[in-house]
Amino acid sequence: APIHMTEYFSFSCPKCLEFIRRDFPTIQSKYIDTGKVYWTFHPDPADLLTLQAMICFELLDNLEKQSLIEKLAGQIRVRPFKKACFKMQEEMNALGKPIPTLHDLSFLEKTEAFQKAYVYLKQPNVPIELPTIEINGLVYQEFPSIEWFGQVLMNLQISTSRRSK
């Protein structure tokens, strides 16, 4: 796809969960499945639940990651975190990749995901607000919506077609 979009999200962010539940299915069918956009979900590990999801992601392929993100966004409501962790464990069990110690902080601290999260959060240019969208390397401050995506993609396609002439 000519356009690469990255969504920085957190499972403790109500707007992120709403965006994944409400808008992402349309974006997927209209832009991703048609080859116009390549999409990356990038977890922002500033909370325990998102860190736990990152640990799950280490065991999953891309389709399984997307499925887990969509299922969790559809099932969890920001609180309580313990129930969300159990839902995550249920999904991992269903995939045949159980993580029985996902709730154990001493286990979490020893994972590669924990180390990556620590390094990521130490970077100077980590997104401040979530969800944040990056398109072809450019970070946008606007809160994403279906209408916003349509406008941005139309503008990108127009500028790309002008450059190719």
Coordinates of N, CA and C in Angstrom, one line a residue:
A1 N 0.8 -1.2 0.0 CA 0.0 0.0 0.0 C 0.9 1.2 0.0
P2 N 0.5 2.3 -0.7 CA 1.3 3.5 -0.8 C 1.3 4.3 0.5
I3 N 0.3 4.1 1.4 CA 0.2 4.9 2.6 C 0.3 4.0 3.8
H4 N 1.2 4.4 4.7 CA 1.4 3.6 6.0 C 0.9 4.4 7.1
M5 N -0.1 3.9 7.8 CA -0.6 4.6 9.0 C -0.3 3.8 10.2
T6 N 0.1 4.5 11.3 CA 0.3 3.9 12.6 C -0.6 4.5 13.6
E7 N -1.3 3.7 14.3 CA -2.1 4.2 15.4 C -1.4 3.9 16.7
Y8 N -1.1 4.9 17.5 CA -0.5 4.7 18.8 C -1.7 4.7 19.8
F9 N -1.9 3.6 20.5 CA -3.1 3.4 21.3 C -2.7 2.8 22.7
S10 N -3.7 2.9 23.6 CA -3.5 2.2 24.9 C -4.9 1.6 25.3
F11 N -4.8 0.5 26.0 CA -6.1 -0.1 26.4 C -6.7 0.6 27.6
S12 N -6.0 1.6 28.2 CA -6.6 2.4 29.3 C -7.1 3.7 28.7
C13 N -7.1 3.9 27.4 CA -7.6 5.1 26.8 C -9.0 4.9 26.2
P14 N -10.0 5.5 26.8 CA -11.4 5.3 26.3 C -11.6 5.7 24.9
K15 N -10.9 6.8 24.4 CA -11.1 7.2 23.0 C -10.4 6.2 22.1
C16 N -9.3 5.6 22.5 CA -8.6 4.6 21.7 C -9.6 3.4 21.5
L17 N -10.2 2.9 22.6 CA -11.1 1.7 22.6 C -12.3 2.0 21.7
E18 N -12.8 3.2 21.8 CA -14.0 3.6 21.0 C -13.6 3.7 19.5
F19 N -12.4 4.2 19.2 CA -12.0 4.3 17.9 C -11.8 2.9 17.2
I20 N -11.2 2.0 18.0 CA -11.0 0.7 17.5 C -12.4 0.0 17.3
R21 N -13.3 0.2 18.2 CA -14.6 -0.5 18.1 C -15.5 0.1 17.0
R22 N -15.5 1.5 17.0 CA -16.5 2.2 16.1 C -15.9 2.4 14.7
D23 N -14.7 2.9 14.6 CA -14.2 3.4 13.3 C -13.3 2.4 12.6
F24 N -12.6 1.6 13.3 CA -11.6 0.8 12.6 C -12.2 -0.2 11.6
P25 N -13.3 -0.9 11.9 CA -13.9 -1.8 10.9 C -14.2 -1.2 9.6
T26 N -14.7 0.1 9.6 CA -14.9 0.8 8.3 C -13.6 1.1 7.6
I27 N -12.6 1.6 8.4 CA -11.3 1.9 7.8 C -10.7 0.7 7.2
Q28 N -10.8 -0.5 7.9 CA -10.3 -1.7 7.4 C -10.9 -2.1 6.0
S29 N -12.2 -2.0 6.0 CA -12.9 -2.5 4.7 C -12.7 -1.5 3.6
K30 N -12.7 -0.2 3.9 CA -12.6 0.8 2.9 C -11.2 1.1 2.4
Y31 N -10.2 1.1 3.3 CA -8.9 1.5 3.0 C -7.8 0.4 3.0
I32 N -7.9 -0.5 4.1 CA -6.8 -1.5 4.2 C -7.1 -2.7 3.3
D33 N -8.3 -3.2 3.3 CA -8.6 -4.4 2.5 C -8.5 -4.1 1.0
T34 N -8.6 -2.8 0.6 CA -8.6 -2.4 -0.8 C -7.1 -2.1 -1.2
G35 N -6.2 -2.2 -0.3 CA -4.8 -1.9 -0.6 C -4.3 -0.5 -0.7
K36 N -5.2 0.4 -0.2 CA -4.8 1.9 -0.2 C -4.0 2.2 1.0
V37 N -4.1 1.5 2.1 CA -3.4 1.8 3.4 C -2.9 0.5 4.0
Y38 N -1.6 0.7 4.5 CA -1.1 -0.4 5.4 C -1.1 0.1 6.8
W39 N -1.7 -0.6 7.7 CA -2.0 -0.2 9.0 C -1.2 -0.9 10.1
T40 N -0.7 -0.1 11.0 CA 0.1 -0.7 12.2 C -0.6 -0.2 13.5
F41 N -0.9 -1.1 14.3 CA -1.3 -0.7 15.7 C 0.0 -0.7 16.5
H42 N 0.3 0.4 17.2 CA 1.4 0.6 18.0 C 1.0 0.8 19.5
P43 N 1.2 -0.2 20.3 CA 0.8 0.0 21.7 C 1.7 1.0 22.4
D44 N 1.1 1.9 23.2 CA 1.8 2.9 24.0 C 1.8 2.3 25.4
P45 N 2.9 1.8 25.9 CA 2.9 1.0 27.1 C 2.9 1.8 28.4
A46 N 2.2 2.9 28.5 CA 2.2 3.7 29.7 C 1.3 3.1 30.9
D47 N 0.7 2.0 30.6 CA -0.2 1.4 31.6 C 0.0 -0.1 31.7
L48 N -0.4 -0.7 32.7 CA -0.2 -2.1 33.0 C -0.9 -3.0 31.9
L49 N -2.2 -2.6 31.6 CA -3.0 -3.4 30.7 C -2.3 -3.5 29.3
T50 N -1.9 -2.4 28.8 CA -1.2 -2.3 27.5 C 0.1 -3.1 27.5
L51 N 0.8 -3.0 28.6 CA 2.1 -3.8 28.8 C 1.7 -5.3 28.7
Q52 N 0.7 -5.7 29.4 CA 0.3 -7.1 29.4 C -0.1 -7.5 27.9
A53 N -0.8 -6.6 27.2 CA -1.1 -6.9 25.8 C 0.2 -7.1 25.0
M54 N 1.2 -6.3 25.2 CA 2.4 -6.4 24.5 C 3.1 -7.7 24.7
I55 N 3.0 -8.2 25.9 CA 3.6 -9.5 26.3 C 2.8 -10.6 25.5
C56 N 1.5 -10.5 25.4 CA 0.7 -11.4 24.5 C 1.2 -11.3 23.1
F57 N 1.4 -10.1 22.6 CA 1.7 -9.9 21.2 C 3.0 -10.6 20.8
E58 N 3.9 -10.8 21.8 CA 5.2 -11.5 21.5 C 5.0 -12.9 21.0
L59 N 3.8 -13.5 21.3 CA 3.5 -14.9 21.0 C 2.6 -15.0 19.8
L60 N 2.2 -13.9 19.2 CA 1.2 -13.9 18.1 C 1.7 -13.4 16.8
D61 N 1.1 -13.9 15.7 CA 1.4 -13.3 14.4 C 0.5 -12.1 14.2
N62 N 0.7 -11.4 13.1 CA 0.0 -10.1 12.9 C -1.5 -10.2 12.9
L63 N -2.1 -11.3 12.3 CA -3.5 -11.4 12.3 C -4.1 -11.7 13.7
E64 N -3.3 -12.5 14.4 CA -3.7 -12.8 15.8 C -3.7 -11.6 16.7
K65 N -2.6 -10.7 16.4 CA -2.5 -9.5 17.2 C -3.7 -8.6 16.9
Q66 N -4.1 -8.4 15.6 CA -5.2 -7.6 15.3 C -6.5 -8.1 15.9
S67 N -6.7 -9.4 15.8 CA -7.8 -10.0 16.4 C -7.9 -9.8 17.9
L68 N -6.8 -9.9 18.6 CA -6.8 -9.7 20.0 C -7.1 -8.3 20.4
I69 N -6.5 -7.3 19.6 CA -6.8 -5.9 19.8 C -8.3 -5.6 19.7
E70 N -8.9 -6.1 18.6 CA -10.3 -5.9 18.3 C -11.2 -6.5 19.3
K71 N -10.9 -7.8 19.7 CA -11.7 -8.4 20.7 C -11.6 -7.7 22.1
L72 N -10.4 -7.4 22.5 CA -10.3 -6.7 23.8 C -11.0 -5.3 23.8
A73 N -10.8 -4.6 22.7 CA -11.4 -3.3 22.6 C -12.9 -3.4 22.6
G74 N -13.5 -4.5 22.1 CA -14.9 -4.7 22.1 C -15.4 -5.2 23.5
Q75 N -14.5 -5.8 24.3 CA -15.0 -6.4 25.5 C -14.7 -5.6 26.8
I76 N -13.5 -5.0 26.8 CA -13.2 -4.3 28.0 C -13.7 -2.9 28.1
R77 N -14.0 -2.5 29.2 CA -14.3 -1.1 29.5 C -13.2 -0.7 30.5
V78 N -12.7 0.5 30.3 CA -11.4 0.9 31.0 C -11.2 0.3 32.4
R79 N -12.2 0.2 33.2 CA -12.1 -0.4 34.5 C -13.0 -1.6 34.6
P80 N -12.8 -2.5 35.4 CA -11.5 -2.8 36.2 C -10.5 -3.6 35.4
F81 N -9.3 -3.3 35.6 CA -8.2 -3.9 34.9 C -8.0 -5.4 35.1
K82 N -8.4 -5.8 36.3 CA -8.2 -7.3 36.6 C -9.1 -8.1 35.7
K83 N -10.3 -7.7 35.4 CA -11.2 -8.4 34.5 C -10.6 -8.4 33.1
A84 N -10.1 -7.2 32.7 CA -9.5 -7.1 31.4 C -8.3 -8.1 31.2
C85 N -7.5 -8.2 32.3 CA -6.4 -9.1 32.2 C -6.9 -10.6 32.1
F86 N -7.9 -10.9 32.8 CA -8.5 -12.3 32.7 C -9.0 -12.5 31.3
K87 N -9.7 -11.5 30.7 CA -10.2 -11.6 29.3 C -9.0 -11.9 28.4
M88 N -7.9 -11.2 28.6 CA -6.7 -11.3 27.8 C -6.2 -12.8 27.9
Q89 N -6.2 -13.3 29.1 CA -5.7 -14.6 29.4 C -6.6 -15.6 28.7
E90 N -7.9 -15.4 28.8 CA -8.9 -16.3 28.1 C -8.7 -16.3 26.6
E91 N -8.4 -15.2 26.0 CA -8.1 -15.1 24.5 C -6.9 -15.9 24.2
M92 N -5.8 -15.7 25.0 CA -4.6 -16.4 24.8 C -4.7 -17.9 24.9
N93 N -5.5 -18.3 25.9 CA -5.8 -19.8 26.1 C -6.5 -20.3 24.9
A94 N -7.5 -19.5 24.3 CA -8.3 -19.9 23.2 C -7.4 -20.1 21.9
L95 N -6.3 -19.3 21.9 CA -5.3 -19.4 20.8 C -4.3 -20.5 21.0
G96 N -4.4 -21.1 22.1 CA -3.4 -22.2 22.5 C -2.1 -21.7 22.9
K97 N -2.1 -20.4 23.4 CA -0.8 -19.8 23.8 C -1.0 -19.2 25.2
P98 N -1.3 -20.0 26.2 CA -1.6 -19.5 27.5 C -0.4 -18.8 28.2
I99 N -0.8 -17.8 29.0 CA 0.2 -17.0 29.8 C -0.4 -16.9 31.2
P100 N -0.3 -18.0 32.0 CA -1.0 -18.0 33.3 C -0.4 -16.9 34.3
T101 N 0.8 -16.4 34.1 CA 1.4 -15.5 35.0 C 1.2 -14.0 34.5
L102 N 0.3 -13.8 33.6 CA 0.2 -12.4 33.0 C -0.1 -11.3 34.1
H103 N -0.7 -11.7 35.2 CA -1.0 -10.8 36.2 C 0.1 -10.5 37.2
D104 N 1.2 -11.3 37.1 CA 2.3 -11.3 38.1 C 3.3 -10.3 37.7
L105 N 3.5 -9.2 38.5 CA 4.4 -8.1 38.2 C 5.9 -8.6 38.1
S106 N 6.2 -9.6 38.9 CA 7.6 -10.1 38.9 C 7.9 -10.8 37.5
F107 N 6.8 -11.5 37.0 CA 6.9 -12.1 35.7 C 7.0 -11.0 34.6
L108 N 6.2 -10.0 34.7 CA 6.2 -8.9 33.7 C 7.5 -8.2 33.5
E109 N 8.2 -8.0 34.7 CA 9.4 -7.3 34.7 C 10.6 -8.0 34.0
K110 N 10.4 -9.3 33.8 CA 11.4 -10.1 33.2 C 11.2 -10.3 31.7
T111 N 10.2 -9.8 31.1 CA 9.8 -10.0 29.7 C 10.6 -9.1 28.8
E112 N 10.7 -9.5 27.6 CA 11.3 -8.6 26.6 C 10.4 -7.4 26.3
A113 N 9.1 -7.6 26.4 CA 8.1 -6.5 26.2 C 8.3 -5.4 27.2
F114 N 8.6 -5.8 28.4 CA 8.8 -4.8 29.5 C 10.0 -4.0 29.2
Q115 N 11.1 -4.6 28.7 CA 12.3 -3.9 28.4 C 12.1 -3.0 27.2
K116 N 11.4 -3.5 26.2 CA 11.0 -2.6 25.1 C 10.2 -1.4 25.5
A117 N 9.2 -1.7 26.4 CA 8.3 -0.6 26.8 C 9.2 0.5 27.6
Y118 N 10.1 0.0 28.4 CA 10.9 1.0 29.1 C 11.7 1.8 28.2
V119 N 12.4 1.2 27.2 CA 13.2 2.0 26.2 C 12.3 2.9 25.4
Y120 N 11.1 2.4 25.0 CA 10.2 3.3 24.2 C 9.8 4.5 25.0
L121 N 9.4 4.3 26.3 CA 8.9 5.5 27.1 C 10.0 6.5 27.4
K122 N 11.3 6.1 27.3 CA 12.4 7.0 27.6 C 12.7 7.9 26.4
Q123 N 12.1 7.6 25.2 CA 12.4 8.4 24.0 C 11.8 9.8 24.2
P124 N 12.5 10.8 23.6 CA 12.0 12.1 23.7 C 10.7 12.5 23.0
N125 N 10.4 11.7 21.9 CA 9.3 12.1 21.0 C 8.2 11.1 21.0
V126 N 7.9 10.5 22.2 CA 6.8 9.6 22.3 C 5.5 10.4 22.3
P127 N 4.4 9.9 21.6 CA 3.2 10.7 21.5 C 2.7 11.0 22.9
I128 N 2.2 12.2 23.0 CA 1.7 12.7 24.3 C 0.2 12.4 24.6
E129 N -0.6 12.5 23.5 CA -2.0 12.2 23.6 C -2.3 11.0 22.8
L130 N -3.3 10.2 23.2 CA -3.7 9.0 22.5 C -5.2 9.1 22.2
P131 N -5.7 8.6 21.1 CA -4.9 7.9 20.1 C -4.2 9.0 19.3
T132 N -3.0 8.7 18.8 CA -2.2 9.5 17.9 C -2.0 8.7 16.6
I133 N -2.2 9.4 15.5 CA -2.0 8.8 14.2 C -0.8 9.4 13.5
E134 N 0.0 8.5 12.9 CA 1.2 8.8 12.1 C 0.9 8.3 10.7
I135 N 1.1 9.2 9.7 CA 0.9 8.8 8.3 C 2.1 9.1 7.5
N136 N 2.7 8.0 7.0 CA 4.0 8.1 6.2 C 5.0 8.9 7.0
G137 N 5.1 8.7 8.3 CA 6.1 9.4 9.1 C 5.8 10.7 9.7
L138 N 4.6 11.2 9.3 CA 4.1 12.5 9.8 C 3.1 12.3 10.9
V139 N 3.3 12.9 12.1 CA 2.4 12.7 13.2 C 1.3 13.8 13.1
Y140 N 0.0 13.4 13.2 CA -1.1 14.3 13.2 C -1.7 14.4 14.6
Q141 N -2.1 15.6 14.9 CA -2.6 15.9 16.3 C -4.1 15.8 16.4
E142 N -4.8 15.8 15.2 CA -6.2 15.7 15.2 C -6.7 14.3 15.7
F143 N -7.8 14.3 16.4 CA -8.4 13.1 16.9 C -9.0 12.4 15.6
P144 N -8.6 11.1 15.3 CA -9.0 10.5 14.1 C -10.5 10.1 14.1
S145 N -11.1 10.3 12.9 CA -12.5 9.8 12.7 C -12.6 9.3 11.2
I146 N -13.6 8.7 10.9 CA -13.8 8.2 9.5 C -13.7 9.4 8.5
E147 N -14.4 10.5 8.8 CA -14.4 11.7 8.0 C -13.0 12.2 7.8
W148 N -12.3 12.3 9.0 CA -10.9 12.9 9.0 C -10.0 12.0 8.1
F149 N -10.1 10.7 8.2 CA -9.3 9.8 7.4 C -9.6 10.0 5.9
G150 N -10.9 10.1 5.6 CA -11.2 10.3 4.2 C -10.6 11.5 3.6
Q151 N -10.6 12.6 4.4 CA -10.1 13.9 3.9 C -8.6 13.8 3.8
V152 N -7.9 13.2 4.8 CA -6.4 13.1 4.7 C -6.0 12.2 3.6
L153 N -6.7 11.1 3.4 CA -6.3 10.2 2.3 C -6.5 10.9 0.9
M154 N -7.6 11.6 0.8 CA -7.9 12.3 -0.5 C -6.8 13.3 -0.7
N155 N -6.4 14.1 0.3 CA -5.3 15.0 0.1 C -4.0 14.4 -0.2
L156 N -3.7 13.2 0.4 CA -2.4 12.5 0.1 C -2.5 11.9 -1.3
Q157 N -3.6 11.4 -1.8 CA -3.7 10.9 -3.1 C -3.5 12.0 -4.2
I158 N -4.1 13.2 -3.9 CA -4.0 14.3 -4.8 C -2.5 14.7 -4.9
S159 N -1.8 14.9 -3.8 CA -0.4 15.3 -3.8 C 0.4 14.3 -4.4
T160 N 0.1 13.0 -4.2 CA 0.9 11.9 -4.8 C 0.7 11.9 -6.3
S161 N -0.5 12.1 -6.8 CA -0.7 12.1 -8.3 C -0.1 13.3 -8.9
R162 N 0.0 14.4 -8.3 CA 0.6 15.6 -8.8 C 2.1 15.4 -9.0
R163 N 2.7 14.7 -8.0 CA 4.2 14.5 -8.0 C 4.5 13.5 -9.1
S164 N 3.6 12.6 -9.4 CA 3.9 11.5 -10.4 C 3.7 12.0 -11.9
K165 N 3.1 13.2 -12.0 CA 2.9 13.7 -13.4 C 4.1 14.5 -13.9

